[in-house]
PDB file of C-alpha atoms in Angstrom:
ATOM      1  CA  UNK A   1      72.289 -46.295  50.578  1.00  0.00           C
ATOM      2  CA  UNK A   2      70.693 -46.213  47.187  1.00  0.00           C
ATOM      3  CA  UNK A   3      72.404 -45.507  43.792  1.00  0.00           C
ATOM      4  CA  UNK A   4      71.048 -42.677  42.431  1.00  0.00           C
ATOM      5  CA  UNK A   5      68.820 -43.961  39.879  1.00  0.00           C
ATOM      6  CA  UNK A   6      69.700 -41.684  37.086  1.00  0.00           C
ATOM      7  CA  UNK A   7      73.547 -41.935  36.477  1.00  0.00           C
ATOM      8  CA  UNK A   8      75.358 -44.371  38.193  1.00  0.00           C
ATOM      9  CA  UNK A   9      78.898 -43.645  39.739  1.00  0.00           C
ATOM     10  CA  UNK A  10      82.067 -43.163  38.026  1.00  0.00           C
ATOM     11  CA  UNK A  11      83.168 -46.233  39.269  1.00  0.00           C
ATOM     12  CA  UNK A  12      80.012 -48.349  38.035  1.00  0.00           C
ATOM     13  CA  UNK A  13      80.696 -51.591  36.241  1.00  0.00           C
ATOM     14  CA  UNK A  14      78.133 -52.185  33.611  1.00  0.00           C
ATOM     15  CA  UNK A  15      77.677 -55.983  32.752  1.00  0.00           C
ATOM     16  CA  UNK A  16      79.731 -56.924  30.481  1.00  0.00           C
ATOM     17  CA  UNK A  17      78.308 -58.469  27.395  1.00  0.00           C
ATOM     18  CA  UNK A  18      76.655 -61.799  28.255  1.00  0.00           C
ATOM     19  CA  UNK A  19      77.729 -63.778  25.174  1.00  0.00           C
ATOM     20  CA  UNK A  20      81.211 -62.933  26.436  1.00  0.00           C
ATOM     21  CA  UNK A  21      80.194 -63.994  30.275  1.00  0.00           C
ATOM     22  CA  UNK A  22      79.262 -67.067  29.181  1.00  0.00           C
ATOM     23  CA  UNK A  23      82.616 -68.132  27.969  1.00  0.00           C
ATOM     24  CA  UNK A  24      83.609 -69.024  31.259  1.00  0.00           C
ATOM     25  CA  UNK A  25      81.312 -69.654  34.262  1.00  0.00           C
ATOM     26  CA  UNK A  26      79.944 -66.386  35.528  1.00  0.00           C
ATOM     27  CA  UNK A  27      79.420 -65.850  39.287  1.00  0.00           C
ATOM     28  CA  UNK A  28      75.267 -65.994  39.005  1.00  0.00           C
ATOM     29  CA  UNK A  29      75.231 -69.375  37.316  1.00  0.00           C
ATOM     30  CA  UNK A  30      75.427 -71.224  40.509  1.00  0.00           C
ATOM     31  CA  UNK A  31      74.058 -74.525  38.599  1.00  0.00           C
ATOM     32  CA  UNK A  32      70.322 -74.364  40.470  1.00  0.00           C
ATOM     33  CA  UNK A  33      67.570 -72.145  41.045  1.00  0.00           C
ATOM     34  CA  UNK A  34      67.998 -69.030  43.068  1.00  0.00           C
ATOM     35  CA  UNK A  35      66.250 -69.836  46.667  1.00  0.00           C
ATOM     36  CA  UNK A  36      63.397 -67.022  46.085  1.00  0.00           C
ATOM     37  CA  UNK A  37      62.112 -69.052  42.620  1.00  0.00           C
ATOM     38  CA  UNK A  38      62.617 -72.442  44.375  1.00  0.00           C
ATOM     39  CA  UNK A  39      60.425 -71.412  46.906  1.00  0.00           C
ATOM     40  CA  UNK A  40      58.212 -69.852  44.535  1.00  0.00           C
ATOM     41  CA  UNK A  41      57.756 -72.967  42.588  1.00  0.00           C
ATOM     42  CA  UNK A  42      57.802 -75.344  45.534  1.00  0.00           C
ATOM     43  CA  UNK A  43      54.709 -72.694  47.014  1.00  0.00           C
ATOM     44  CA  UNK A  44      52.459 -73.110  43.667  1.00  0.00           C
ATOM     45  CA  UNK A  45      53.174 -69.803  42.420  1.00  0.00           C
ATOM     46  CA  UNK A  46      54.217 -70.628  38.901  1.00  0.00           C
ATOM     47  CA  UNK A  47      51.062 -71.323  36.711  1.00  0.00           C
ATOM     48  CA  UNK A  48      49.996 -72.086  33.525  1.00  0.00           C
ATOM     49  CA  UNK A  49      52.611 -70.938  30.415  1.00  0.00           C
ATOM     50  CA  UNK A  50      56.075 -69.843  31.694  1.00  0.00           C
ATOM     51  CA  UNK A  51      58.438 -67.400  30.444  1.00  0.00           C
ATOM     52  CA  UNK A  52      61.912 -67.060  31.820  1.00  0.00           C
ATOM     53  CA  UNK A  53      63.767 -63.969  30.232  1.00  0.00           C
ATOM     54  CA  UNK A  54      67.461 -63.333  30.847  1.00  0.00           C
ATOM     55  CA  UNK A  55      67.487 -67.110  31.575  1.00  0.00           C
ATOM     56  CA  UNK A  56      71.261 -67.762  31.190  1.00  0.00           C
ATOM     57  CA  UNK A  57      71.800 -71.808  31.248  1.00  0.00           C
ATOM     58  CA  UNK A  58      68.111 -72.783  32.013  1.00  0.00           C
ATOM     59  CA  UNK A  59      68.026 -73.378  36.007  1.00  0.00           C
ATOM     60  CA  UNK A  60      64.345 -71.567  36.253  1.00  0.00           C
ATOM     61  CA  UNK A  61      62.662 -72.651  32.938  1.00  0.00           C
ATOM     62  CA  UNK A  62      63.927 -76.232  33.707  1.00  0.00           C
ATOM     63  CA  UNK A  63      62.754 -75.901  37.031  1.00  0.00           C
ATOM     64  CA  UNK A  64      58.983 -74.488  35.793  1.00  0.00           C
ATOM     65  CA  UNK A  65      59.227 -78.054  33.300  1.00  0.00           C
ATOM     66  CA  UNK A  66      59.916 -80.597  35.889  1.00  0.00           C
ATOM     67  CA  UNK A  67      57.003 -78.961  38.221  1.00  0.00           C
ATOM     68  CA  UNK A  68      55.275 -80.166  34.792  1.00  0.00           C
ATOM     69  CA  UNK A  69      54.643 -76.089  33.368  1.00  0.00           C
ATOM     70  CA  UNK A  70      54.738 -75.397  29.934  1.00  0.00           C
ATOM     71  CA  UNK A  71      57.893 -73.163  29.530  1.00  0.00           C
ATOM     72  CA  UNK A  72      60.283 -71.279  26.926  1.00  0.00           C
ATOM     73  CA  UNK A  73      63.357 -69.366  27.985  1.00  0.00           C
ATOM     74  CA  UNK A  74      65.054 -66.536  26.631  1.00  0.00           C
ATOM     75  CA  UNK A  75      68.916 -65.068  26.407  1.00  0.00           C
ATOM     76  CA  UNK A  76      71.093 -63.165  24.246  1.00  0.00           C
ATOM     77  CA  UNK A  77      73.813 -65.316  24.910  1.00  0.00           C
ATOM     78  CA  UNK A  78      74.421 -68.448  22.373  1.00  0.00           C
ATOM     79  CA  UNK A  79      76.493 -70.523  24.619  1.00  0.00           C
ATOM     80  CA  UNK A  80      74.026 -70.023  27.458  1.00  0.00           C
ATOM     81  CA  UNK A  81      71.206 -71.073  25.315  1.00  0.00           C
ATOM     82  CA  UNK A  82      73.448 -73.706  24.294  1.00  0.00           C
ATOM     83  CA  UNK A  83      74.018 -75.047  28.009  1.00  0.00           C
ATOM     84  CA  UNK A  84      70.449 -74.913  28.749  1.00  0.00           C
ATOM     85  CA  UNK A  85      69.615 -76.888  25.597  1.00  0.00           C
ATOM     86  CA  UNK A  86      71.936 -79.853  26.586  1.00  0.00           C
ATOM     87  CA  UNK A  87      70.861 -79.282  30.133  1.00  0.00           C
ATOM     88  CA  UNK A  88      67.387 -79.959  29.209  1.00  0.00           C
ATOM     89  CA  UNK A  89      68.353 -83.233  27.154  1.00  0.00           C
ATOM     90  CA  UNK A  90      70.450 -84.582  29.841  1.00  0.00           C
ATOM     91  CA  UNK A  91      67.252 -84.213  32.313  1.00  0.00           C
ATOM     92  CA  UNK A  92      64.876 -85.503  30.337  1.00  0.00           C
ATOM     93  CA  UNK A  93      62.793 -82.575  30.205  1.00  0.00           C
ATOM     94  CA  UNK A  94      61.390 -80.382  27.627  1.00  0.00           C
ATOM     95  CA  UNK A  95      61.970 -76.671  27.615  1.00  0.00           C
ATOM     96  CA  UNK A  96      61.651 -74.554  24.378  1.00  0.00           C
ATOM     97  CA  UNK A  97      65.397 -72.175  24.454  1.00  0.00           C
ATOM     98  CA  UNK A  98      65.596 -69.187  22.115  1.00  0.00           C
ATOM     99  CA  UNK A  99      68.243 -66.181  21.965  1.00  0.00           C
ATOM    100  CA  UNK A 100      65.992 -63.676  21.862  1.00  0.00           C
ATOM    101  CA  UNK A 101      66.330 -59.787  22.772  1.00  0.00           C
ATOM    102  CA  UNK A 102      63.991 -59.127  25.726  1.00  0.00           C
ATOM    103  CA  UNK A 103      63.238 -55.875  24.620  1.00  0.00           C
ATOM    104  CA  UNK A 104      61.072 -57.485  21.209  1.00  0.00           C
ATOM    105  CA  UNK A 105      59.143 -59.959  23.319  1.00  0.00           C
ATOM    106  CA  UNK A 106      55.858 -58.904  21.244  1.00  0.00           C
ATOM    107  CA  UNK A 107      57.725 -60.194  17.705  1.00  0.00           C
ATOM    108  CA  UNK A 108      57.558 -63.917  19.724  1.00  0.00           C
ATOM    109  CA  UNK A 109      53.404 -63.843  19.444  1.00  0.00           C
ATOM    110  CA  UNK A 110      52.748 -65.868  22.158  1.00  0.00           C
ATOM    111  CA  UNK A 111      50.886 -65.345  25.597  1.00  0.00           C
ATOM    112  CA  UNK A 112      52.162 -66.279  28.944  1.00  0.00           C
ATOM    113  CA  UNK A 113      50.763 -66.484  32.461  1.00  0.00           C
ATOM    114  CA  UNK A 114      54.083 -66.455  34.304  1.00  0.00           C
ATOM    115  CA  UNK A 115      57.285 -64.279  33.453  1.00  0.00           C
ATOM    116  CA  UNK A 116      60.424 -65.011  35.655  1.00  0.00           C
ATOM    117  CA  UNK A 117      63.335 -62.352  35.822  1.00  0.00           C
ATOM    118  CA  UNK A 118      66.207 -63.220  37.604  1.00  0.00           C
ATOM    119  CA  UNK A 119      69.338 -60.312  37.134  1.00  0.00           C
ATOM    120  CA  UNK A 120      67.687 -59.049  34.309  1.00  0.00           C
ATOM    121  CA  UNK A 121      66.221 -55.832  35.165  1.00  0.00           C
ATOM    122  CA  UNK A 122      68.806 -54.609  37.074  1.00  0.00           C
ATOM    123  CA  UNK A 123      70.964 -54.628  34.047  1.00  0.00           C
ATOM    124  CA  UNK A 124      68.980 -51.540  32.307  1.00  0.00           C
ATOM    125  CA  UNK A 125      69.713 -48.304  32.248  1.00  0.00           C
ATOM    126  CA  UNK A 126      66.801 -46.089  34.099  1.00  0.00           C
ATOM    127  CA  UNK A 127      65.591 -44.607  30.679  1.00  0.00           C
ATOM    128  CA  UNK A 128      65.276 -48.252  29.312  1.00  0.00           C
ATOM    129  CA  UNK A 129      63.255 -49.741  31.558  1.00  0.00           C
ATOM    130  CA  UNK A 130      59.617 -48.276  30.982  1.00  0.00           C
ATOM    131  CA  UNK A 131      60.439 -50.224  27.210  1.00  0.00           C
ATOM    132  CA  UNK A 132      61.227 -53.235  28.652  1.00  0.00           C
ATOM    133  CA  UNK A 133      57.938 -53.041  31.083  1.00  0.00           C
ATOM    134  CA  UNK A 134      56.152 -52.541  28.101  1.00  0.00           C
ATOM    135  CA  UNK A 135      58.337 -55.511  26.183  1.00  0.00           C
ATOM    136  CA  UNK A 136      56.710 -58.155  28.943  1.00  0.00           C
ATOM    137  CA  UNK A 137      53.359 -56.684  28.801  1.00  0.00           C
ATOM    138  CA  UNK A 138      52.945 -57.294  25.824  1.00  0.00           C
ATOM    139  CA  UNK A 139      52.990 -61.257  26.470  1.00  0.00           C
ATOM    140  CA  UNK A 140      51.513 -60.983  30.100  1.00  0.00           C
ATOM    141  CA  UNK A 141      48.000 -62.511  29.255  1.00  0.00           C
ATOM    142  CA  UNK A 142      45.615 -60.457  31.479  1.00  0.00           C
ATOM    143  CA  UNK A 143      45.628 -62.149  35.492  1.00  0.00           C
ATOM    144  CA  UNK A 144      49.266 -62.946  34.633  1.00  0.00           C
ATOM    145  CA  UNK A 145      52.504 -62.320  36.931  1.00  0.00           C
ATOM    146  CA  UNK A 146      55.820 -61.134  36.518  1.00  0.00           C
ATOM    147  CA  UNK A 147      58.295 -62.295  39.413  1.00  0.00           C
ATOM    148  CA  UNK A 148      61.521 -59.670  39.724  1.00  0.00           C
ATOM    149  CA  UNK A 149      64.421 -60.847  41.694  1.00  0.00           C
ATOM    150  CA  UNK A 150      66.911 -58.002  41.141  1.00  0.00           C
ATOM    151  CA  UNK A 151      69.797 -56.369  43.392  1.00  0.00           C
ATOM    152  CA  UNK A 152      68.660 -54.383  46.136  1.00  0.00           C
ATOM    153  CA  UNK A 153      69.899 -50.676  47.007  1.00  0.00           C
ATOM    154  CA  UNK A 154      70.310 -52.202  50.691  1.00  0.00           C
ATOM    155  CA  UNK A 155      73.211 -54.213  49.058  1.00  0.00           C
ATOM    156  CA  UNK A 156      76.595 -52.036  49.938  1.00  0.00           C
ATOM    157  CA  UNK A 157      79.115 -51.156  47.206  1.00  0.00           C
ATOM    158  CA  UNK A 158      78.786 -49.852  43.525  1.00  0.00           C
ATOM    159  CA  UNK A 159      80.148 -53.273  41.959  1.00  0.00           C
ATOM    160  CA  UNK A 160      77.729 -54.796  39.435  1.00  0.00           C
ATOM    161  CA  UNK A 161      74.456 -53.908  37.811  1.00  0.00           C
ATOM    162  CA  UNK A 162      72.224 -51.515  39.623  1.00  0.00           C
ATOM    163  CA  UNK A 163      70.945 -51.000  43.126  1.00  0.00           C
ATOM    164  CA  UNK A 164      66.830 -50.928  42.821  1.00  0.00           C
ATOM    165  CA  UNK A 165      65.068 -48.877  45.295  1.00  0.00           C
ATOM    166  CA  UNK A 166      61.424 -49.247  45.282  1.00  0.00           C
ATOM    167  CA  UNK A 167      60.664 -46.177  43.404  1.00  0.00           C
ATOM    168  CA  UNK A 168      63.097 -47.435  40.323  1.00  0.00           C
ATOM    169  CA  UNK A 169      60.422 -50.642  40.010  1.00  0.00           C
ATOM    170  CA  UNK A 170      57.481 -48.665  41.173  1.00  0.00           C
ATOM    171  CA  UNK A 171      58.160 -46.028  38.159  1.00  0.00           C
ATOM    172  CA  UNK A 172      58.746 -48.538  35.360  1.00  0.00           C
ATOM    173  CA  UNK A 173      55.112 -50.633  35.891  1.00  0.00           C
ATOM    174  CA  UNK A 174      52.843 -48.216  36.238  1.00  0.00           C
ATOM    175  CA  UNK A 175      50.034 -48.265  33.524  1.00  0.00           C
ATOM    176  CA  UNK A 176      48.761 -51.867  33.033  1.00  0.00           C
ATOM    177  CA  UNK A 177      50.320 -53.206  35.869  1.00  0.00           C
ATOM    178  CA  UNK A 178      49.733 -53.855  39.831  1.00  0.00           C
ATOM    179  CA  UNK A 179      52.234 -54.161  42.086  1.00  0.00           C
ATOM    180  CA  UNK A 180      51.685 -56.831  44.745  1.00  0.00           C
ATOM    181  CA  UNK A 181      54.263 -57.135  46.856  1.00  0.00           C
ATOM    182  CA  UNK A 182      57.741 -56.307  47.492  1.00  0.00           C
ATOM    183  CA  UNK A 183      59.751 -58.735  49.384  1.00  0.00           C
ATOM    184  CA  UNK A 184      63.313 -58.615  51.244  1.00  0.00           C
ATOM    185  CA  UNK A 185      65.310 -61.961  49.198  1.00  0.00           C
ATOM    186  CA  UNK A 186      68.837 -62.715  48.385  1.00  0.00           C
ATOM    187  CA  UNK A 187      70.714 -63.715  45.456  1.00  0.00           C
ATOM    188  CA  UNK A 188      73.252 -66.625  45.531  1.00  0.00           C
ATOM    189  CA  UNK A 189      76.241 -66.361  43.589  1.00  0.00           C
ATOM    190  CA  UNK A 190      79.734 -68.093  43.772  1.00  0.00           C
ATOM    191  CA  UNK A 191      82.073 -65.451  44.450  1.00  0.00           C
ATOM    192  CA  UNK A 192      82.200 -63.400  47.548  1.00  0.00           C
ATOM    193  CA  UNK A 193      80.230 -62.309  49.645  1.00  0.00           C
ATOM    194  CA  UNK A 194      78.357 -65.312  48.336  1.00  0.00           C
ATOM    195  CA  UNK A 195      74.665 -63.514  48.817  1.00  0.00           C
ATOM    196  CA  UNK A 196      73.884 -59.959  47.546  1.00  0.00           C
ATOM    197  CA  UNK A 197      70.681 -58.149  48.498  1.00  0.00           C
ATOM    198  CA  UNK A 198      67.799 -58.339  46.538  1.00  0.00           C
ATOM    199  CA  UNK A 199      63.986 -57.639  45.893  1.00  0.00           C
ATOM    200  CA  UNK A 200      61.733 -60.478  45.191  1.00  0.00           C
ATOM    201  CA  UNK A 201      58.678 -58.108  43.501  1.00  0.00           C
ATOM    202  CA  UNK A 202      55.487 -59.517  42.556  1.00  0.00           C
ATOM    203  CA  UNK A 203      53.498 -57.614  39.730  1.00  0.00           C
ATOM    204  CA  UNK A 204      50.552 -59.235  38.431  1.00  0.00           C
ATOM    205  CA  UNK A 205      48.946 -57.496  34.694  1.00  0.00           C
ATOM    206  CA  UNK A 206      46.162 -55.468  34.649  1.00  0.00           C
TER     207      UNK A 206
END
């Protein structure tokens, strides 16, 4: 069943800061893309400029590069910006790696076709997220996508960021935004139960 959307259970573990995760390896850095992007990329969806917010050690920004995209990645953690930077060097590719707050993407002034969001929704409190919808939109050139790969409310337990039902995504992009598709996906990570439910949403700007 779903979490309720507005207050989560007394039990509910908020993310810890990620600055702090990063000190050791958390359990969604599994050292690749998730399967969902892979795919993604491997399909053709990922054109033109790429932005990957919430983008830990790099896998999905260095994965939009070696497909030969333009792309920039985003975290509020130094020592996963830090990773991805020497990740980048050690593959030979160029990625541009900022720790940036999410929520002030208009202060970057730049323009992207393609916004990738792996775990980063999901870590917002409902009366957040309409701000952070309007955060990407305000880089989203016109035509452009944003990808959401989030936790699921089909995934059991309270453990972890926030269930999403289709009515939490459905209520943050409204104006400015159409919502193409949601799709049943996992998320890999390295502890138990290995997978965890997600969506895989499509939302292309108006």
């Amino acid at each position: 069943m779903s979490t309720p959307s507005n207050e989560p259970p007394p039990e509910f573990r908020r993310p810890v800061h990620l600055g702090d995760s990063y000190e050791t390896t958390p359990p969604w850095d599994i050292g690749r893309p998730q399967t969902a992007f892979a795919t993604l990329a491997e399909e053709g969806g990922l054109h033109g400029r790429v932005l990957d917010i919430g983008c830990g050690t790099g896998e999905h920004a260095l994965m939009a590069a070696r497909v030969g995209l333009d792309a920039v990645g985003i975290d509020q953690s130094p020592l996963a910006i830090e990773t991805a930077e020497r990740k980048a060097r050690e593959r030979g590719l160029k990625v541009r790696f900022l720790c940036y707050d999410a929520l002030m993407l208009a202060d970057l002034g730049e323009t992207f076709d393609t916004v990738l969001d792996c775990g980063l929704f999901h870590t917002f409190d409902p009366e957040i997220r309409g701000a952070f919808a309007e955060s990407v939109a305000s880089v989203v050139r016109p035509g452009g996508r944003y990808f959401l790969l989030g936790f699921s409310d089909r995934q059991p337990g309270t453990w972890g960021p926030y269930r999403l039902s289709r009515t939490d995504i459905e209520s943050a992009f409204t104006d400015g935004w159409h919502i193409d598709s949601f799709t049943e996906a996992v998320i890999d990570i390295l502890i138990e139960p290995n997978t965890i439910q997600a969506w895989l949403v499509t939302i292309t700007r108006l």
